[in-house]
């Protein structure tokens, strides 16, 4: 004999609630509809499902056995409903995000942690890359969005870019660097010290070349290159080496008081940090929730970063 699963779920709700009216409310049905279901089920089985004259309702052994099966189905139905609700509200799912290494390590990783404190059922898969790699990954559906600096997004690319922070580079050094003691620092003084070169493919490498041209130099003393942000900072802390970093990255290390920025004007890149993703395509709600969290995080940081720039870079 095949029984309708929906009937068993209604039976389980009535047993759980101890009454037809209360059980009907649990499954979102009317009391007459559930009463008809129970009456039809008893007729089909040829056995009563509840003991007569008992209040609250008490199931017979057969009623209890069937209700136990219905309870499993009811629990599974509720779990499925919760999954759908959480997914549609962006509270569950997977976010695949890629980004340029220095920004991801210095700023975005902490924001990911904050996001998951609020959305613990969302998994975040992070990867690294520069613009060309990130665009390819988005087009190939390997990532949902990228956090990266862009100077110009050509028309017809099929992408949308939303700025979250304007571009601003500084010359970074350890907080006890000799140049910080000079009353009048000249840009030509930068050529007296060794440099850390950004990794190959990094837009910061082009920025370093632009800085060289602005100083009228054809070469500088590169003593270290290709390292991660952590390795570059650790190297800088123990040497007099200089490097070009986004000011927001130096800002992220402000509490360590190990590195800082020199009070010297250098060429700024014509690009901004932002969120890159496909335009006019359906997105998982969790991805939208994550993107909103990142935008709000930078909205909260902008004035702090500006204040830090005025105090440390120009107020030194």
XYZ file of C-alpha atoms in Angstrom:
316
model
C 0.000 0.000 0.000
C 1.433 3.342 -1.058
C 0.671 6.288 1.191
C 0.811 9.933 0.220
C 3.805 11.561 1.927
C 1.838 14.764 2.426
C -0.751 12.859 4.454
C 1.953 11.433 6.727
C 3.384 14.927 7.234
C -0.053 16.197 8.300
C -0.444 13.257 10.662
C 2.965 13.963 12.202
C 2.027 17.636 12.711
C -1.192 16.693 14.508
C 0.609 14.199 16.761
C 3.329 16.745 17.502
C 0.847 19.533 18.313
C -1.685 17.336 20.135
C -4.666 18.680 18.177
C -5.972 18.992 14.624
C -6.284 22.788 14.694
C -2.783 23.233 16.083
C -1.318 20.640 13.708
C -2.972 22.308 10.720
C -1.342 25.598 11.707
C 2.085 23.904 11.758
C 1.802 22.881 8.111
C -0.075 25.962 6.925
C -3.392 24.233 6.204
C -6.928 24.702 7.435
C -8.378 22.526 10.198
C -11.139 21.056 7.947
C -8.568 20.080 5.289
C -6.412 18.198 7.813
C -9.485 16.535 9.379
C -10.486 15.244 5.933
C -6.982 13.897 5.357
C -6.970 11.996 8.658
C -10.459 10.582 8.068
C -9.508 9.451 4.562
C -6.283 7.885 5.844
C -8.118 5.923 8.555
C -10.634 4.616 6.018
C -7.874 3.503 3.701
C -5.948 1.767 6.473
C -9.029 0.299 8.130
C -7.527 1.215 11.486
C -7.924 4.210 13.818
C -4.999 6.579 14.104
C -5.955 8.117 17.464
C -7.372 6.812 20.722
C -10.983 7.901 21.164
C -11.874 10.421 23.820
C -8.322 11.506 24.626
C -7.395 15.170 24.822
C -4.811 16.145 23.751
C -5.005 13.649 20.930
C -3.002 10.471 21.530
C -2.012 8.262 18.596
C -2.592 4.531 18.422
C 0.518 2.349 17.946
C -0.108 2.427 14.180
C -0.715 6.163 14.289
C 2.524 6.671 16.206
C 4.551 4.550 13.763
C 3.213 6.416 10.744
C 3.639 9.770 12.478
C 7.297 8.966 13.150
C 7.836 8.522 9.401
C 5.905 11.683 8.735
C 8.010 13.545 11.274
C 11.166 12.704 9.319
C 9.537 14.053 6.163
C 8.290 17.130 8.022
C 11.782 17.852 9.349
C 13.267 17.398 5.864
C 10.623 19.709 4.392
C 11.373 22.372 6.983
C 15.090 22.057 6.377
C 14.556 22.405 2.644
C 12.419 25.497 3.262
C 15.155 26.965 5.462
C 17.748 26.260 2.777
C 15.645 28.026 0.156
C 15.002 30.986 2.469
C 18.660 31.313 3.469
C 19.810 31.040 -0.132
C 17.342 33.644 -1.382
C 18.407 36.001 1.429
C 22.099 35.477 0.699
C 22.686 33.709 4.015
C 23.970 30.479 2.472
C 25.850 29.449 -0.633
C 29.324 29.928 -2.056
C 31.136 33.121 -3.042
C 34.105 32.730 -5.395
C 36.214 35.875 -5.257
C 39.560 36.659 -6.843
C 41.783 39.676 -6.450
C 45.205 41.236 -6.628
C 47.458 39.808 -3.894
C 48.426 42.953 -1.961
C 44.858 44.233 -1.645
C 43.458 40.790 -0.807
C 46.028 40.188 1.928
C 46.007 43.668 3.444
C 42.326 44.594 3.311
C 39.916 42.089 1.792
C 40.837 39.042 3.906
C 39.774 40.864 7.067
C 36.519 41.930 5.442
C 35.872 38.308 4.440
C 36.211 37.322 8.102
C 33.749 40.049 9.136
C 31.339 38.914 6.424
C 31.406 35.306 7.599
C 30.836 36.357 11.196
C 27.512 37.736 9.966
C 26.919 35.005 7.354
C 28.428 31.839 8.862
C 26.760 29.498 6.359
C 28.354 31.172 3.328
C 31.611 29.638 2.112
C 34.145 31.970 0.498
C 36.647 30.571 -2.011
C 39.436 33.111 -2.555
C 42.022 33.139 -5.331
C 44.741 35.522 -6.526
C 45.385 37.110 -9.883
C 45.952 40.296 -11.802
C 43.471 41.932 -14.159
C 43.912 39.763 -17.261
C 43.772 36.552 -15.236
C 40.797 37.742 -13.217
C 38.825 38.708 -16.304
C 39.509 35.323 -17.840
C 38.394 33.599 -14.626
C 35.136 35.584 -14.554
C 34.378 34.786 -18.197
C 35.136 31.102 -17.595
C 32.834 31.055 -14.523
C 35.693 30.146 -12.180
C 35.025 33.160 -9.957
C 31.935 35.283 -9.346
C 33.654 38.622 -8.915
C 37.084 40.214 -8.597
C 38.516 42.926 -6.355
C 41.154 44.697 -8.417
C 42.423 48.068 -9.642
C 41.365 49.160 -13.125
C 42.282 52.247 -15.130
C 39.758 51.900 -17.951
C 37.076 49.335 -18.726
C 36.539 49.282 -22.455
C 33.029 49.488 -23.865
C 31.549 46.167 -24.919
C 33.610 44.123 -22.477
C 30.484 42.565 -20.956
C 31.796 43.532 -17.509
C 30.666 46.022 -14.911
C 33.065 47.788 -12.556
C 32.097 49.590 -9.378
C 34.741 51.772 -7.753
C 35.280 51.351 -4.022
C 38.533 53.319 -3.523
C 40.438 55.820 -5.695
C 44.029 55.013 -6.633
C 46.727 56.540 -4.464
C 50.326 55.313 -4.229
C 53.006 56.169 -1.695
C 56.656 55.339 -1.139
C 56.686 52.930 1.790
C 59.526 52.316 4.209
C 60.183 51.113 7.738
C 59.022 53.486 10.458
C 62.627 54.205 11.546
C 63.960 54.927 8.054
C 66.694 57.618 7.881
C 64.756 59.618 5.289
C 62.038 60.303 7.858
C 64.557 62.351 9.858
C 65.241 64.807 7.045
C 63.557 68.176 7.454
C 63.271 68.740 3.712
C 62.927 65.545 1.769
C 63.569 65.721 -1.963
C 62.395 63.135 -4.448
C 65.967 62.738 -5.666
C 66.864 61.433 -2.193
C 64.893 58.289 -3.029
C 67.586 57.199 -5.451
C 70.127 56.856 -2.620
C 68.433 53.758 -1.222
C 67.700 50.214 -2.457
C 64.237 49.226 -3.643
C 61.846 46.315 -3.447
C 60.306 45.541 -6.839
C 56.647 44.411 -6.951
C 55.918 40.933 -8.349
C 55.880 40.473 -12.142
C 52.456 41.284 -13.574
C 51.589 43.640 -10.741
C 50.400 47.108 -11.828
C 52.672 48.437 -9.094
C 55.635 47.442 -11.267
C 54.457 49.913 -13.910
C 53.991 52.498 -11.171
C 57.586 51.990 -10.074
C 58.757 52.580 -13.645
C 56.663 55.762 -13.815
C 58.258 56.932 -10.601
C 61.710 56.338 -12.076
C 60.873 58.410 -15.130
C 59.542 61.228 -12.961
C 62.856 61.247 -11.090
C 64.809 61.357 -14.329
C 66.452 58.012 -13.525
C 66.942 55.069 -15.848
C 67.588 52.502 -13.163
C 67.477 52.011 -9.409
C 69.039 49.551 -7.025
C 66.648 46.606 -6.847
C 67.644 44.412 -3.897
C 64.526 42.276 -3.547
C 61.683 41.359 -5.890
C 58.807 39.008 -6.490
C 57.796 38.435 -2.891
C 54.358 38.395 -1.299
C 53.067 41.337 0.698
C 54.074 39.685 3.961
C 57.596 38.947 2.751
C 58.009 42.462 1.327
C 56.894 44.040 4.611
C 59.156 41.772 6.670
C 62.095 42.603 4.404
C 61.330 46.316 4.606
C 61.146 46.261 8.409
C 64.760 45.095 8.652
C 66.359 47.170 5.877
C 66.403 50.685 4.462
C 64.750 49.469 1.273
C 61.867 51.439 -0.233
C 58.927 50.274 -2.304
C 55.783 51.588 -3.988
C 52.545 50.516 -2.304
C 48.926 51.640 -2.450
C 48.359 53.983 0.449
C 45.438 51.822 1.625
C 47.848 48.894 2.081
C 50.172 51.013 4.249
C 47.084 52.162 6.143
C 46.166 48.522 6.842
C 49.494 48.084 8.690
C 49.150 51.272 10.745
C 48.550 49.479 14.048
C 51.787 47.501 13.712
C 53.736 50.793 13.496
C 56.434 48.935 11.554
C 56.031 50.586 8.142
C 54.876 54.002 7.050
C 54.866 56.309 4.046
C 57.401 58.968 3.148
C 56.043 62.542 2.922
C 56.883 62.910 -0.741
C 54.676 63.408 -3.791
C 54.891 60.740 -6.481
C 52.857 60.085 -9.643
C 49.469 58.566 -8.950
C 47.990 55.804 -11.096
C 44.965 56.633 -13.228
C 42.982 53.751 -11.825
C 40.754 52.837 -8.925
C 40.143 49.769 -6.801
C 36.741 48.238 -7.343
C 34.509 45.222 -7.865
C 34.556 43.617 -11.304
C 31.954 41.114 -12.494
C 29.822 40.179 -15.463
C 27.123 42.650 -16.388
C 23.440 41.762 -16.743
C 23.776 38.157 -15.564
C 21.938 36.363 -12.739
C 23.963 36.198 -9.526
C 23.603 34.155 -6.389
C 22.163 36.257 -3.535
C 25.224 35.418 -1.404
C 27.461 37.047 -4.030
C 25.363 40.212 -3.929
C 25.450 40.189 -0.114
C 29.238 39.813 -0.176
C 29.685 42.620 -2.713
C 27.478 44.889 -0.602
C 29.543 44.052 2.485
C 32.797 44.955 0.707
C 31.354 48.256 -0.576
C 30.113 49.185 2.886
C 33.457 48.227 4.391
C 35.311 50.632 2.101
C 32.702 53.342 2.621
C 33.498 53.114 6.327
C 37.263 53.155 5.668
C 37.485 56.032 3.195
C 37.510 58.865 5.709
C 39.952 56.999 7.975
C 42.322 56.404 5.067
C 42.098 60.070 4.073
C 42.788 61.195 7.623
C 45.768 58.839 7.810
C 47.120 60.256 4.541
C 46.861 63.823 5.803
C 48.461 63.018 9.166
C 51.210 60.606 8.121
C 52.049 61.432 4.532
C 51.634 65.194 4.511
C 51.640 65.996 8.215
C 55.008 64.352 8.953
